[in-house]
JSON list of C-alpha atoms in Angstrom, two decimals:
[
{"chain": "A", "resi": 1, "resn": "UNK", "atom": "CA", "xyz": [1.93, -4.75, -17.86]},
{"chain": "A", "resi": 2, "resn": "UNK", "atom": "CA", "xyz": [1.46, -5.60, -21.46]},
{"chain": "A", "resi": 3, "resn": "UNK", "atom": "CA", "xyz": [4.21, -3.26, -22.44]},
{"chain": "A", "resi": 4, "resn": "UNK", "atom": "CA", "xyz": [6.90, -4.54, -20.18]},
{"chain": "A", "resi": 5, "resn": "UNK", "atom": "CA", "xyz": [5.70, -8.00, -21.36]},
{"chain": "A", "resi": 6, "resn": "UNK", "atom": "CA", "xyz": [6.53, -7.35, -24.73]},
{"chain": "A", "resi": 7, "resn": "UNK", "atom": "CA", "xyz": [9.31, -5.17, -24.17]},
{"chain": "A", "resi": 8, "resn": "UNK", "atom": "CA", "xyz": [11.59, -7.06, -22.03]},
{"chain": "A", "resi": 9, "resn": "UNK", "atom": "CA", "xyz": [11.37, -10.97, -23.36]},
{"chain": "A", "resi": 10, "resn": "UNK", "atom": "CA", "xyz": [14.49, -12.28, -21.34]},
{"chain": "A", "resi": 11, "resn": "UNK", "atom": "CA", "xyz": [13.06, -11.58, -17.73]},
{"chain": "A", "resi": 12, "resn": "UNK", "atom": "CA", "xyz": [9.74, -13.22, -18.79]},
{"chain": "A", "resi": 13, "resn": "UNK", "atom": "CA", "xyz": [11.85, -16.29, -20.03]},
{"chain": "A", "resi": 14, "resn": "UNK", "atom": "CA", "xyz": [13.71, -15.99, -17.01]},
{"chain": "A", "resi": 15, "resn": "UNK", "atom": "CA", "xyz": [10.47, -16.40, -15.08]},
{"chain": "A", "resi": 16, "resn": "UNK", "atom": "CA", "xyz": [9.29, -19.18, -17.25]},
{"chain": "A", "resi": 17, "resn": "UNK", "atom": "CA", "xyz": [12.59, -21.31, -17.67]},
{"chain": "A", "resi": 18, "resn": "UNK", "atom": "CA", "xyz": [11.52, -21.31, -13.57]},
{"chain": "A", "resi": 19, "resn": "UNK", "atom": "CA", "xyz": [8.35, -22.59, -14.38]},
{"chain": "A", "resi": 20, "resn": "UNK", "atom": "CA", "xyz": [6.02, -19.22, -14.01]},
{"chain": "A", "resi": 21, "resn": "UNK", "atom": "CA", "xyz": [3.21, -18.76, -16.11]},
{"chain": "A", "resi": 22, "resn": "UNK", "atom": "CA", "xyz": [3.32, -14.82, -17.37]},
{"chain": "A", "resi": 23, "resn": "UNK", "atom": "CA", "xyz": [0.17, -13.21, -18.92]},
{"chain": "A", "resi": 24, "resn": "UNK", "atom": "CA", "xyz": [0.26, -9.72, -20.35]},
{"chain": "A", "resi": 25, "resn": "UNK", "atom": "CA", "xyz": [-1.98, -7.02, -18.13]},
{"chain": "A", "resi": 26, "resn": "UNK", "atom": "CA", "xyz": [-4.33, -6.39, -18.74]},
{"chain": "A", "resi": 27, "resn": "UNK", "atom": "CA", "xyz": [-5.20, -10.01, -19.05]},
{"chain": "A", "resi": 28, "resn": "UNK", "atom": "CA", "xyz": [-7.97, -12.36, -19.94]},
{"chain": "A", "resi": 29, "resn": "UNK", "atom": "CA", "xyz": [-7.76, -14.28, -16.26]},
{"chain": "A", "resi": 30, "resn": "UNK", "atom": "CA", "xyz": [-9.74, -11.85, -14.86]},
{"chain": "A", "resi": 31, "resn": "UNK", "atom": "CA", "xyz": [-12.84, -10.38, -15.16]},
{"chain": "A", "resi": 32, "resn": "UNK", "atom": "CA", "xyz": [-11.39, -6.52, -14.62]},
{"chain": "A", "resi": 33, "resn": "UNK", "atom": "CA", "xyz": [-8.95, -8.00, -17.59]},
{"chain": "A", "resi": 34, "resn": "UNK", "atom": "CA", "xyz": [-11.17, -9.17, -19.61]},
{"chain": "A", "resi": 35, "resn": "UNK", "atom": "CA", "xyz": [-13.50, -6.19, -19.19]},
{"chain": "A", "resi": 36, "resn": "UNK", "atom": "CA", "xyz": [-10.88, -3.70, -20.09]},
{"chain": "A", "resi": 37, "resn": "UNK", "atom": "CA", "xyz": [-9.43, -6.06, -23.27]},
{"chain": "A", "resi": 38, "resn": "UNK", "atom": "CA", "xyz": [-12.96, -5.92, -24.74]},
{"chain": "A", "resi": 39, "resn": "UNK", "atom": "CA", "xyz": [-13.29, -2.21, -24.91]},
{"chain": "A", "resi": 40, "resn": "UNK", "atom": "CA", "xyz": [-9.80, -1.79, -25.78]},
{"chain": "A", "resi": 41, "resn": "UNK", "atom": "CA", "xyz": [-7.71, -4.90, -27.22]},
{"chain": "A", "resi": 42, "resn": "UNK", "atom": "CA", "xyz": [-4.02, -3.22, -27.60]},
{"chain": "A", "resi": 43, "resn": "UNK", "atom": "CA", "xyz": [-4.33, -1.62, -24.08]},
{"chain": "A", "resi": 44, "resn": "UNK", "atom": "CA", "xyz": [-0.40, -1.53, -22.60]},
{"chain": "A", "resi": 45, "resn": "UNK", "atom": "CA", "xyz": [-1.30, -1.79, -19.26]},
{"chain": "A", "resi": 46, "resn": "UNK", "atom": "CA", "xyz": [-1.18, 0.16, -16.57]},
{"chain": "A", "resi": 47, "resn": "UNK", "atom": "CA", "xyz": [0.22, -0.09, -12.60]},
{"chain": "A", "resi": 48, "resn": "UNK", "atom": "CA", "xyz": [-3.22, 0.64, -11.65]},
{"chain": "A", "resi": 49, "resn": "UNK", "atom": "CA", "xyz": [-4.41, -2.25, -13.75]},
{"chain": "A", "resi": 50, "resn": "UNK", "atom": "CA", "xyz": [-1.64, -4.50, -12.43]},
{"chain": "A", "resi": 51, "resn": "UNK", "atom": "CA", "xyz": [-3.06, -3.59, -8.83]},
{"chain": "A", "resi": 52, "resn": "UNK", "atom": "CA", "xyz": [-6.49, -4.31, -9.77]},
{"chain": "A", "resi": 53, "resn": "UNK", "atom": "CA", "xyz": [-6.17, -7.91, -11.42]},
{"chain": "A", "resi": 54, "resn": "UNK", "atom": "CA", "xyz": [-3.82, -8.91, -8.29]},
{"chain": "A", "resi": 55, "resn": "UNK", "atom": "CA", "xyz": [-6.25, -7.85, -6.10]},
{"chain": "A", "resi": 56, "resn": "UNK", "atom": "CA", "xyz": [-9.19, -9.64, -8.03]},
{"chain": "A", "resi": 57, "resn": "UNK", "atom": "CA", "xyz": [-6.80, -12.98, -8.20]},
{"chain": "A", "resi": 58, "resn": "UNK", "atom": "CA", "xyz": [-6.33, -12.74, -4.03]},
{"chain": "A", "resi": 59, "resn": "UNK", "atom": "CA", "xyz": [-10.09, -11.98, -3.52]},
{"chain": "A", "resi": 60, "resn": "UNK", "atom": "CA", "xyz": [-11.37, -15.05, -5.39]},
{"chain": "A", "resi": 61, "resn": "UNK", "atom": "CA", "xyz": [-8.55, -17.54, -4.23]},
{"chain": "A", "resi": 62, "resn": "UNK", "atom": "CA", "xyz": [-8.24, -18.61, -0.92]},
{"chain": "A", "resi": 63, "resn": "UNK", "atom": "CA", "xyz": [-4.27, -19.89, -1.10]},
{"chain": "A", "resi": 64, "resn": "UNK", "atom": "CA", "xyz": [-3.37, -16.60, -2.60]},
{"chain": "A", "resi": 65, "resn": "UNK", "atom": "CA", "xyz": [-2.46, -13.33, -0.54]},
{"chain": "A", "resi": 66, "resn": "UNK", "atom": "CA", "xyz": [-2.09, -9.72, -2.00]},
{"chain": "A", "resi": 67, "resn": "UNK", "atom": "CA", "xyz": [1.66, -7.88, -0.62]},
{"chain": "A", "resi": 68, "resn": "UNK", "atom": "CA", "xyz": [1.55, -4.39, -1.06]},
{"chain": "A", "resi": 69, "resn": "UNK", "atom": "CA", "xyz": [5.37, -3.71, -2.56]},
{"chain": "A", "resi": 70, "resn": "UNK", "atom": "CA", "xyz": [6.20, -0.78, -4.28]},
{"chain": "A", "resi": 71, "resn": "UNK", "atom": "CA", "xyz": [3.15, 0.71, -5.25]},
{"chain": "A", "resi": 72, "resn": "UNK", "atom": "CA", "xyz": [3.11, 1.82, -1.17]},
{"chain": "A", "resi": 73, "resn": "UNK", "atom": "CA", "xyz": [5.19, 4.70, 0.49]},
{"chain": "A", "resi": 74, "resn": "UNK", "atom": "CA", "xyz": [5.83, 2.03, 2.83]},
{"chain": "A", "resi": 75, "resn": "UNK", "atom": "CA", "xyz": [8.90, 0.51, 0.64]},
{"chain": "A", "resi": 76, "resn": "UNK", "atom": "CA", "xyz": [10.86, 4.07, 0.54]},
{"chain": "A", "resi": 77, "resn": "UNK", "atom": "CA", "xyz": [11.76, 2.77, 4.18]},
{"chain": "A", "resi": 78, "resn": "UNK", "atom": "CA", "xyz": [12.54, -0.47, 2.81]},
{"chain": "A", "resi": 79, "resn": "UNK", "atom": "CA", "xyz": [14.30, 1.00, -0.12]},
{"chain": "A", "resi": 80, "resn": "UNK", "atom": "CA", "xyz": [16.64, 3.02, 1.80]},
{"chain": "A", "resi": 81, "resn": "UNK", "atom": "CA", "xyz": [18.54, 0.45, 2.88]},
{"chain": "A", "resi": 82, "resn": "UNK", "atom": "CA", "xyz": [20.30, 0.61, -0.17]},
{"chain": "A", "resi": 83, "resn": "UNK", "atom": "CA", "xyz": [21.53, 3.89, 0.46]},
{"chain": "A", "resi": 84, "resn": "UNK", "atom": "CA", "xyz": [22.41, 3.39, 3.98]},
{"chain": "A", "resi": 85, "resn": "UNK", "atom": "CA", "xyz": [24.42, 0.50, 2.84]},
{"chain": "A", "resi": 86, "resn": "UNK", "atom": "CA", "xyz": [25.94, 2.41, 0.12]},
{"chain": "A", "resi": 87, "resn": "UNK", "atom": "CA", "xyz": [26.97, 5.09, 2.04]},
{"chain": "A", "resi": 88, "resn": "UNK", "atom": "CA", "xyz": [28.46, 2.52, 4.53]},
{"chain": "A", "resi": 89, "resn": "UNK", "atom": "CA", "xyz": [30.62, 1.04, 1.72]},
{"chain": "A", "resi": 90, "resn": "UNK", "atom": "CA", "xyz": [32.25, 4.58, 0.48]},
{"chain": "A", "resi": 91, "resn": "UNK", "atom": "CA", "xyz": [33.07, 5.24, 3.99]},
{"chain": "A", "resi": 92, "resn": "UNK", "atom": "CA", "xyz": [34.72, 1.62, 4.16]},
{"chain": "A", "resi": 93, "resn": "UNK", "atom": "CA", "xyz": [37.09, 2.65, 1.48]},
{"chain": "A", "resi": 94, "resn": "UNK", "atom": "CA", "xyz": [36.75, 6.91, 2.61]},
{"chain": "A", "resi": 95, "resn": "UNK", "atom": "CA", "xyz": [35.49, 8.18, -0.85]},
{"chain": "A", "resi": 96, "resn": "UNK", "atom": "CA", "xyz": [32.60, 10.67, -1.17]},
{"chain": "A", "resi": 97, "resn": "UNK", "atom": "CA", "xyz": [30.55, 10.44, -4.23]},
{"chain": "A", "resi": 98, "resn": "UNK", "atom": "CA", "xyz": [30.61, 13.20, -7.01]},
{"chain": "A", "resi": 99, "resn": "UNK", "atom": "CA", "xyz": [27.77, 12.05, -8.89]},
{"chain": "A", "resi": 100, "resn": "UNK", "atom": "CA", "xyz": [24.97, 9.49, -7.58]},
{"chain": "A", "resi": 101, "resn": "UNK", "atom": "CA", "xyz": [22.96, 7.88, -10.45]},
{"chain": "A", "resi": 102, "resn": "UNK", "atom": "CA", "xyz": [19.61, 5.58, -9.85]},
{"chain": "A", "resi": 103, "resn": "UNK", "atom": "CA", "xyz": [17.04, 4.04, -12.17]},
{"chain": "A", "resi": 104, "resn": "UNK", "atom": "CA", "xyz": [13.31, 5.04, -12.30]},
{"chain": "A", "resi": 105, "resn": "UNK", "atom": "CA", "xyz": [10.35, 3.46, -12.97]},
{"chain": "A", "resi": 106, "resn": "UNK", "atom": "CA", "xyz": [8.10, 3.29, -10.30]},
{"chain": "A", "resi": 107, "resn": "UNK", "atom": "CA", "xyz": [10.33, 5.35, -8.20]},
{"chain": "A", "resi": 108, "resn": "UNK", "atom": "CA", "xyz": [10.81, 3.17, -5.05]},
{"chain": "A", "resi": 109, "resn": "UNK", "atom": "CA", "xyz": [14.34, 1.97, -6.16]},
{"chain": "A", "resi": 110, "resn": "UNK", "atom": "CA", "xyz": [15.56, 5.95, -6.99]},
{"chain": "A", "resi": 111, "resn": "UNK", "atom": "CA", "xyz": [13.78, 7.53, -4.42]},
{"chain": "A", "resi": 112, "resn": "UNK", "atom": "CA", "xyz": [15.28, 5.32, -1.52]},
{"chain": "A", "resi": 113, "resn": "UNK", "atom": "CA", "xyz": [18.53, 5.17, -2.80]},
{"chain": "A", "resi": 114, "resn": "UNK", "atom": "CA", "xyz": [18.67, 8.99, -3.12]},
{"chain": "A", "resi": 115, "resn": "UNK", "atom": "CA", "xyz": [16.91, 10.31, -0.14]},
{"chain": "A", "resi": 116, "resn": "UNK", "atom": "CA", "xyz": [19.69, 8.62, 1.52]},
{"chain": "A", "resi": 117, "resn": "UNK", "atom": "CA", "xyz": [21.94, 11.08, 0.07]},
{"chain": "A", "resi": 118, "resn": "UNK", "atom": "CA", "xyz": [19.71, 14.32, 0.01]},
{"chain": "A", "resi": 119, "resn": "UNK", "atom": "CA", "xyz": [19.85, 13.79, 3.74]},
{"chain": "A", "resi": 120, "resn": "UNK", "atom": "CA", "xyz": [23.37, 13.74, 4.15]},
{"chain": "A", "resi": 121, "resn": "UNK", "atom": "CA", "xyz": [23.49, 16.47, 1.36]},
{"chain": "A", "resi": 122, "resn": "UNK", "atom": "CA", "xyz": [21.92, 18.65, 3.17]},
{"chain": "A", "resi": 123, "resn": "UNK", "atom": "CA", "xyz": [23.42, 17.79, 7.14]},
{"chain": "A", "resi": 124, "resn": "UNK", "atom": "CA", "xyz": [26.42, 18.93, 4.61]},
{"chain": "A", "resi": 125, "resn": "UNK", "atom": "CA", "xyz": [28.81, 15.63, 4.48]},
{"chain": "A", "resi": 126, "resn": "UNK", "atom": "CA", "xyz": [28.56, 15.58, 1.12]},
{"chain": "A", "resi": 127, "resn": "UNK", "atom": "CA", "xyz": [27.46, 17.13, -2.26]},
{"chain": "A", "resi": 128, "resn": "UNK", "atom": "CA", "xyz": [26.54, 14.68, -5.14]},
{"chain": "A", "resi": 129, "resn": "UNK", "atom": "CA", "xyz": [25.10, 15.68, -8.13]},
{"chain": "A", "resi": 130, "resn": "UNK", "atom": "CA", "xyz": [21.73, 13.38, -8.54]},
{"chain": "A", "resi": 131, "resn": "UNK", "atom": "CA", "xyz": [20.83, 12.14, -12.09]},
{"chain": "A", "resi": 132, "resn": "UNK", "atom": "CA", "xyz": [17.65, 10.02, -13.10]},
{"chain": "A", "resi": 133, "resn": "UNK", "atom": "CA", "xyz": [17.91, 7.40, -15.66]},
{"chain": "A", "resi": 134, "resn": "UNK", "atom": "CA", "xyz": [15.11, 5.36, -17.45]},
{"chain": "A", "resi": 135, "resn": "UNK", "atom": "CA", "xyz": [14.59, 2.60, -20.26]},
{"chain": "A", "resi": 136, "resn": "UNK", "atom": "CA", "xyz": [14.74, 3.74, -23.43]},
{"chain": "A", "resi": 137, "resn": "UNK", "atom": "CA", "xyz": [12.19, 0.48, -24.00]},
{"chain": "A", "resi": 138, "resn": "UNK", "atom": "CA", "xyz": [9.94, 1.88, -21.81]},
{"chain": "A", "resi": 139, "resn": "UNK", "atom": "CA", "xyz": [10.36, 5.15, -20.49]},
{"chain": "A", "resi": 140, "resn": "UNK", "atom": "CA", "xyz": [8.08, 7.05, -17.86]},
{"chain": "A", "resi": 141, "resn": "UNK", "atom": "CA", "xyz": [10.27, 11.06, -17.95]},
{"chain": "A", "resi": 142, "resn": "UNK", "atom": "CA", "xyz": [10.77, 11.54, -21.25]},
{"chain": "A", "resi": 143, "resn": "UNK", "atom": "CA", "xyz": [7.86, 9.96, -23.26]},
{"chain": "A", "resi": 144, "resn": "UNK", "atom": "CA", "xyz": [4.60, 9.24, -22.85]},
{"chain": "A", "resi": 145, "resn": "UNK", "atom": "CA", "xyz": [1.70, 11.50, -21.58]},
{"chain": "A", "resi": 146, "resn": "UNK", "atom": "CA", "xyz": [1.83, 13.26, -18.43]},
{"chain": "A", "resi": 147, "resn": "UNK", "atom": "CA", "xyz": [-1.67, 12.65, -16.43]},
{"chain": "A", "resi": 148, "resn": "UNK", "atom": "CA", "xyz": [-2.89, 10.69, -13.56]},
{"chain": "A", "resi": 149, "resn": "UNK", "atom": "CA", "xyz": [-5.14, 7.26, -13.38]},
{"chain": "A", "resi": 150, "resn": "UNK", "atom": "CA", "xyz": [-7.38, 6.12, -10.90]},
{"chain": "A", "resi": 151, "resn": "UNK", "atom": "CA", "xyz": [-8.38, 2.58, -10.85]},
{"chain": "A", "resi": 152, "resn": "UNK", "atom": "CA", "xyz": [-10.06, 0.06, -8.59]},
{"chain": "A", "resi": 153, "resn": "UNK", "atom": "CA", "xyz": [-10.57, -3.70, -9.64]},
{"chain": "A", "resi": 154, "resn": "UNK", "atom": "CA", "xyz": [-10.09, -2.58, -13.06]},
{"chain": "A", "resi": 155, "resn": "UNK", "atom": "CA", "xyz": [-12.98, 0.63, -13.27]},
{"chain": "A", "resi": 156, "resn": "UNK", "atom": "CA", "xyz": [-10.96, 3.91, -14.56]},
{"chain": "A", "resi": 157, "resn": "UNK", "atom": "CA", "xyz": [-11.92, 6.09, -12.25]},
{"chain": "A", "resi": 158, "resn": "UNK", "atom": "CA", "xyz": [-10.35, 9.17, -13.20]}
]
């Protein structure tokens, strides 16, 4: 998205020091992109948007495949490995958390690491506190405007 494109420079020279080529979402690669830029040039982007113009990219080229990752319920299984793995690292060293803390952004990294816990929260083996964190760059709790977009290859749909 634009506004994680702008707002965190060192992982997009990260990416490029590796020889990546980065474009800001929406972009002007794509037609969805390019359709969106024209009716609205300081759009920041979107996950819907992202979705969209990767989609477009892996319909038009055939050496390029779409994953679904995170934007899937899918990778809450894959996500809670972390917690399983966490939890199997306190009981290594027999501690019980007090207070589990996980970033959030699009969720899959907090929600898998803390469903982990809920569960054994409730089966009673432990009682954490939970706390959410976010960017202050870009944050999705405590700023910004609470509503829901629909989009497919670029078309706001709702």
């Amino acid at each position: 998205m634009r506004t994680s494109y702008d707002q965190k420079p060192y992982r997009r020279l990260m990416m490029e020091t590796r020889g990546a080529k980065i474009h800001p979402l929406p972009s002007i690669v794509t037609v969805s992109g390019r359709e969106i830029l024209e009716s609205n040039p300081s759009y920041p982007g979107s996950l819907g948007i992202v979705i969209s113009e990767a989609v477009e990219i892996a319909a038009i080229n055939s050496n390029t495949k779409y994953y679904l990752s995170s934007v899937l319920n899918h990778v809450l299984l894959h996500q809670n490995v972390i917690g399983e793995e966490f939890i199997k690292q306190l009981e290594a060293l027999n501690k019980k958390p007090d207070l589990i803390t996980g970033c959030t952004g699009c969720w899959s990294n907090f929600s898998g690491l803390m469903f982990t816990f809920i569960r054994e929260k409730i089966e009673g083996r432990m009682n954490p506190v939970f706390q959410a964190v976010e960017p202050a760059a870009c944050p999705s709790l405590m700023k910004g405007v609470l509503g829901y977009m629909l989009m497919i290859l670029g078309i706001q749909l709702g």
